[in-house]
C-alpha cells in the first residue's frame, strides 16, 4: 500500500500506473485482502488486476518450497502483464528489512559475493523504490496518511527461514548490538554490489580469453586459467557452469571447488555436478558438458548430497549421516546391514553421484588401495555385457564406492579412525 501511494503521488499524468495483486490461494484472508486492494484502486482510479495462482501444485510438481514456488509464480504474473514491453517497469515493495533478511539468509547458507549483495534495487525492468526504507518507516508513513494495510498472517509465525531471521535474529541485533544495523547492512550491500560489478567485469574479460566454447561443451584453458587471481578463477568457473547449465540456483561453492580441484589432478579425472553437468580434466584444460551427451540413451547422473533422498531411474537412493559411536577399537562397525544398505567413512568421500557405468570407472578392491577396472570386474563376475551398462553405481568421480546389488569399494570403508558415517540405501 505504501508503494502504491508513493507511486500514485509521483506519477501524475505522464506515467500510467496499474496494479497486479497475486492471490496465492494459501491463506484464509487472501480473498478479503484481494478485494481490499481492488476497492482501494477503484477509489484512486488505478486499474487493478487480481491474478490467482496455485502455489501448492507448483511446489509439489517441481519439488520446491512454498516460498520459492510463490515467488516464481508472482514474477511470472508480473512478466506476463508487462508483455515484454521495454517501456514497462515492474515495481515491487521490497524494503530495507527484506534486504537485511536476504543478506543474512544468503550468508548463512554459504552464498557467493553476488548473494551477499542482497536484493538489487534495479534488475532489468524491475525496480524497488522502497529498498532504502525500513519497515517501521513504511508503517509510520501509512499511519500518518491514514492508509490501512493488511498483514500476512503467515509472516507472524516462525515456519519459514526468513521469519526466523525477521522475528529473532534482526530484533536481537538492533536491540542489543546496534540500533542502526539495518541501515549499516544496507550501506554494506551497496558497497558489495559495486565491488561485485567491478569483479564481474574482470571475470567477463578473463572468460573471453580463457574459455573455449564448442557446440556441446565448454573448455577452460589451463595455462591461462592458472594466471588469474583466485577470485577471478572462481567467478570464471561460476560463469562457465552457468552458461553450460542455464542456471546457478543449486550451485554452491563446493561444486566450484570440485571443478577447480580438477586442474590439479591427472588427465581423465571427472566430477559429476548439478544439472547433469560433468566436468573432466583433459589435456591442457577442464571441460564441462551435459551427461546426457556422454551417456546417450541412459538416465543422467544425479548428484548426491547427504542427508538426502533421491530418485534415480525408478530407484530411491537415501543418504543418512551419523556419528561413529558404534565403532569398536578394532574398527568393527556394530550395526546390522542388508544387501541394499552400505556404510562408508564420510570423510573419505568427495562429491558423490549415482549413474550408470562410464569409461574409466574403477573400484578399489582391497584395503591396500588396489584398483580394478570396472569393466574387468564385471567380466570376472560373469555379468553379461548387455547388462553391465544398466547396473547403477555410486561414484566419487571415476572411483566406484558401491555397485548396486553387488559390492562396495574398499576405499571408503569404515575403520577405527572414522568420525562420520554415511549410510546409503538403494531400494
Short mmCIF file of N, CA and C in Angstrom, two decimals, residues 91-176:
data_model
loop_
_atom_site.label_atom_id
_atom_site.label_comp_id
_atom_site.label_asym_id
_atom_site.label_seq_id
_atom_site.Cartn_x
_atom_site.Cartn_y
_atom_site.Cartn_z
N UNK A 91 7.43 -2.54 -10.47
CA UNK A 91 7.87 -2.04 -9.16
C UNK A 91 7.41 -2.99 -8.07
N UNK A 92 8.35 -3.46 -7.26
CA UNK A 92 7.99 -4.32 -6.12
C UNK A 92 8.31 -3.59 -4.82
N UNK A 93 7.69 -4.04 -3.73
CA UNK A 93 7.72 -3.27 -2.47
C UNK A 93 8.77 -3.76 -1.48
N UNK A 94 9.83 -4.39 -1.95
CA UNK A 94 10.89 -4.83 -1.04
C UNK A 94 11.47 -3.64 -0.28
N UNK A 95 11.76 -3.84 1.00
CA UNK A 95 12.26 -2.74 1.82
C UNK A 95 13.60 -3.10 2.47
N UNK A 96 14.07 -2.21 3.32
CA UNK A 96 15.39 -2.39 3.92
C UNK A 96 15.46 -3.63 4.81
N UNK A 97 14.36 -3.95 5.49
CA UNK A 97 14.33 -5.16 6.32
C UNK A 97 14.45 -6.40 5.45
N UNK A 98 13.77 -6.39 4.29
CA UNK A 98 13.88 -7.51 3.35
C UNK A 98 15.33 -7.68 2.89
N UNK A 99 16.00 -6.54 2.67
CA UNK A 99 17.39 -6.60 2.24
C UNK A 99 18.28 -7.26 3.30
N UNK A 100 18.10 -6.86 4.56
CA UNK A 100 18.89 -7.44 5.64
C UNK A 100 18.62 -8.94 5.79
N UNK A 101 17.35 -9.32 5.70
CA UNK A 101 16.98 -10.74 5.80
C UNK A 101 17.63 -11.54 4.67
N UNK A 102 17.60 -10.99 3.46
CA UNK A 102 18.19 -11.68 2.31
C UNK A 102 19.69 -11.84 2.46
N UNK A 103 20.37 -10.79 2.92
CA UNK A 103 21.81 -10.87 3.10
C UNK A 103 22.18 -11.94 4.13
N UNK A 104 21.46 -11.96 5.26
CA UNK A 104 21.75 -12.96 6.29
C UNK A 104 21.42 -14.37 5.81
N UNK A 105 20.28 -14.50 5.15
CA UNK A 105 19.87 -15.81 4.64
C UNK A 105 20.92 -16.36 3.68
N UNK A 106 21.39 -15.52 2.77
CA UNK A 106 22.41 -15.96 1.81
C UNK A 106 23.75 -16.23 2.48
N UNK A 107 24.09 -15.42 3.49
CA UNK A 107 25.34 -15.62 4.22
C UNK A 107 25.33 -16.96 4.94
N UNK A 108 24.23 -17.27 5.62
CA UNK A 108 24.17 -18.49 6.42
C UNK A 108 24.15 -19.75 5.55
N UNK A 109 23.61 -19.65 4.35
CA UNK A 109 23.55 -20.84 3.52
C UNK A 109 24.79 -20.98 2.62
N UNK A 110 25.74 -20.04 2.74
CA UNK A 110 27.00 -20.18 2.01
C UNK A 110 26.98 -19.59 0.63
N UNK A 111 26.51 -18.36 0.51
CA UNK A 111 26.37 -17.73 -0.80
C UNK A 111 27.70 -17.16 -1.31
N UNK A 112 27.71 -16.84 -2.58
CA UNK A 112 28.83 -16.13 -3.19
C UNK A 112 28.70 -14.64 -2.88
N UNK A 113 29.67 -13.85 -3.36
CA UNK A 113 29.62 -12.40 -3.17
C UNK A 113 28.35 -11.82 -3.76
N UNK A 114 27.92 -12.33 -4.88
CA UNK A 114 26.70 -11.84 -5.52
C UNK A 114 25.49 -12.00 -4.58
N UNK A 115 25.41 -13.14 -3.90
CA UNK A 115 24.30 -13.35 -2.97
C UNK A 115 24.37 -12.42 -1.78
N UNK A 116 25.58 -12.09 -1.33
CA UNK A 116 25.72 -11.19 -0.19
C UNK A 116 25.35 -9.76 -0.54
N UNK A 117 25.29 -9.44 -1.81
CA UNK A 117 24.82 -8.11 -2.23
C UNK A 117 23.33 -7.94 -1.94
N UNK A 118 22.64 -9.06 -1.76
CA UNK A 118 21.21 -8.99 -1.45
C UNK A 118 20.36 -8.68 -2.66
N UNK A 119 19.28 -7.96 -2.41
CA UNK A 119 18.31 -7.63 -3.46
C UNK A 119 18.81 -6.41 -4.24
N UNK A 120 18.78 -6.48 -5.54
CA UNK A 120 19.25 -5.37 -6.37
C UNK A 120 18.14 -4.33 -6.51
N UNK A 121 18.46 -3.04 -6.36
CA UNK A 121 17.43 -2.00 -6.50
C UNK A 121 16.86 -1.93 -7.91
N UNK A 122 17.68 -2.26 -8.90
CA UNK A 122 17.22 -2.30 -10.29
C UNK A 122 17.78 -3.55 -10.94
N UNK A 123 16.90 -4.35 -11.53
CA UNK A 123 17.33 -5.54 -12.27
C UNK A 123 16.47 -5.67 -13.51
N UNK A 124 17.09 -5.48 -14.66
CA UNK A 124 16.35 -5.47 -15.93
C UNK A 124 15.24 -4.41 -15.82
N UNK A 125 13.97 -4.81 -15.97
CA UNK A 125 12.89 -3.83 -15.90
C UNK A 125 12.18 -3.85 -14.54
N UNK A 126 12.84 -4.42 -13.53
CA UNK A 126 12.28 -4.44 -12.18
C UNK A 126 12.95 -3.36 -11.34
N UNK A 127 12.13 -2.54 -10.67
CA UNK A 127 12.65 -1.50 -9.78
C UNK A 127 12.08 -1.73 -8.38
N UNK A 128 12.86 -1.33 -7.38
CA UNK A 128 12.44 -1.50 -5.99
C UNK A 128 12.65 -0.18 -5.26
N UNK A 129 11.71 0.75 -5.40
CA UNK A 129 11.87 2.11 -4.87
C UNK A 129 11.97 2.19 -3.35
N UNK A 130 11.45 1.20 -2.62
CA UNK A 130 11.41 1.27 -1.16
C UNK A 130 12.56 0.50 -0.51
N UNK A 131 13.52 0.07 -1.27
CA UNK A 131 14.59 -0.76 -0.72
C UNK A 131 15.42 0.00 0.33
N UNK A 132 15.44 1.31 0.24
CA UNK A 132 16.23 2.13 1.17
C UNK A 132 15.40 2.60 2.36
N UNK A 133 14.18 2.06 2.52
CA UNK A 133 13.26 2.47 3.58
C UNK A 133 12.97 1.28 4.48
N UNK A 134 13.01 1.48 5.79
CA UNK A 134 12.76 0.39 6.72
C UNK A 134 11.27 0.08 6.84
N UNK A 135 10.97 -1.11 7.34
CA UNK A 135 9.56 -1.49 7.52
C UNK A 135 8.87 -0.55 8.51
N UNK A 136 9.58 -0.14 9.56
CA UNK A 136 8.98 0.79 10.53
C UNK A 136 8.65 2.12 9.88
N UNK A 137 9.55 2.62 9.03
CA UNK A 137 9.29 3.89 8.34
C UNK A 137 8.07 3.76 7.43
N UNK A 138 7.91 2.60 6.81
CA UNK A 138 6.75 2.37 5.95
C UNK A 138 5.47 2.38 6.77
N UNK A 139 5.48 1.67 7.90
CA UNK A 139 4.29 1.63 8.76
C UNK A 139 3.95 3.01 9.31
N UNK A 140 4.98 3.78 9.68
CA UNK A 140 4.74 5.15 10.16
C UNK A 140 4.13 6.02 9.06
N UNK A 141 4.63 5.85 7.84
CA UNK A 141 4.11 6.61 6.70
C UNK A 141 2.63 6.30 6.48
N UNK A 142 2.28 5.04 6.51
CA UNK A 142 0.89 4.64 6.29
C UNK A 142 -0.01 5.16 7.41
N UNK A 143 0.51 5.13 8.62
CA UNK A 143 -0.26 5.64 9.76
C UNK A 143 -0.51 7.13 9.62
N UNK A 144 0.52 7.87 9.23
CA UNK A 144 0.38 9.32 9.06
C UNK A 144 -0.60 9.65 7.94
N UNK A 145 -0.64 8.82 6.92
CA UNK A 145 -1.54 9.05 5.77
C UNK A 145 -2.91 8.42 5.97
N UNK A 146 -3.06 7.75 7.12
CA UNK A 146 -4.33 7.09 7.44
C UNK A 146 -4.73 6.07 6.38
N UNK A 147 -3.74 5.31 5.94
CA UNK A 147 -3.97 4.26 4.93
C UNK A 147 -3.91 2.91 5.63
N UNK A 148 -4.97 2.15 5.52
CA UNK A 148 -5.00 0.83 6.13
C UNK A 148 -4.19 -0.16 5.27
N UNK A 149 -3.64 -1.15 5.92
CA UNK A 149 -2.91 -2.19 5.19
C UNK A 149 -3.20 -3.54 5.82
N UNK A 150 -2.97 -4.59 5.06
CA UNK A 150 -3.24 -5.96 5.52
C UNK A 150 -1.94 -6.62 5.95
N UNK A 151 -2.01 -7.43 6.98
CA UNK A 151 -0.85 -8.18 7.46
C UNK A 151 -1.00 -9.65 7.07
N UNK A 152 -0.02 -10.15 6.38
CA UNK A 152 0.01 -11.57 6.00
C UNK A 152 0.28 -12.38 7.27
N UNK A 153 -0.72 -13.14 7.72
CA UNK A 153 -0.56 -13.85 8.99
C UNK A 153 0.53 -14.91 8.95
N UNK A 154 0.90 -15.38 7.74
CA UNK A 154 1.98 -16.37 7.65
C UNK A 154 3.33 -15.75 8.03
N UNK A 155 3.40 -14.39 7.98
CA UNK A 155 4.63 -13.72 8.38
C UNK A 155 4.79 -13.63 9.89
N UNK A 156 3.74 -14.00 10.62
CA UNK A 156 3.76 -13.88 12.08
C UNK A 156 4.29 -15.13 12.76
N UNK A 157 4.46 -16.21 12.02
CA UNK A 157 4.97 -17.47 12.59
C UNK A 157 6.44 -17.64 12.25
N UNK A 158 7.06 -18.65 12.84
CA UNK A 158 8.46 -18.98 12.53
C UNK A 158 8.56 -20.19 11.62
N UNK A 159 7.52 -20.41 10.80
CA UNK A 159 7.50 -21.58 9.94
C UNK A 159 8.54 -21.50 8.82
N UNK A 160 8.87 -20.28 8.39
CA UNK A 160 9.80 -20.10 7.28
C UNK A 160 11.12 -19.53 7.79
N UNK A 161 12.19 -19.82 7.07
CA UNK A 161 13.52 -19.36 7.47
C UNK A 161 13.58 -17.85 7.61
N UNK A 162 13.00 -17.16 6.64
CA UNK A 162 13.02 -15.69 6.69
C UNK A 162 12.33 -15.16 7.95
N UNK A 163 11.24 -15.83 8.34
CA UNK A 163 10.53 -15.37 9.53
C UNK A 163 11.37 -15.53 10.79
N UNK A 164 12.17 -16.59 10.84
CA UNK A 164 13.07 -16.77 11.98
C UNK A 164 14.07 -15.62 12.06
N UNK A 165 14.61 -15.23 10.91
CA UNK A 165 15.52 -14.09 10.88
C UNK A 165 14.80 -12.81 11.27
N UNK A 166 13.59 -12.63 10.76
CA UNK A 166 12.80 -11.41 10.99
C UNK A 166 12.38 -11.26 12.46
N UNK A 167 12.00 -12.37 13.07
CA UNK A 167 11.44 -12.30 14.43
C UNK A 167 12.48 -12.47 15.53
N UNK A 168 13.60 -13.10 15.22
CA UNK A 168 14.56 -13.44 16.28
C UNK A 168 15.93 -12.79 16.10
N UNK A 169 16.55 -13.00 14.94
CA UNK A 169 17.93 -12.52 14.76
C UNK A 169 18.00 -11.00 14.65
N UNK A 170 17.25 -10.42 13.71
CA UNK A 170 17.34 -8.98 13.48
C UNK A 170 16.88 -8.15 14.68
N UNK A 171 15.77 -8.50 15.33
CA UNK A 171 15.39 -7.73 16.53
C UNK A 171 16.46 -7.77 17.62
N UNK A 172 17.08 -8.95 17.81
CA UNK A 172 18.14 -9.04 18.82
C UNK A 172 19.30 -8.13 18.47
N UNK A 173 19.69 -8.13 17.19
CA UNK A 173 20.81 -7.30 16.76
C UNK A 173 20.52 -5.82 16.96
N UNK A 174 19.35 -5.37 16.54
CA UNK A 174 19.02 -3.94 16.64
C UNK A 174 18.80 -3.50 18.09
N UNK A 175 18.35 -4.41 18.95
CA UNK A 175 18.08 -4.05 20.34
C UNK A 175 19.31 -4.18 21.24
N UNK A 176 20.24 -5.08 20.89
CA UNK A 176 21.34 -5.38 21.81
C UNK A 176 22.73 -5.07 21.26
#
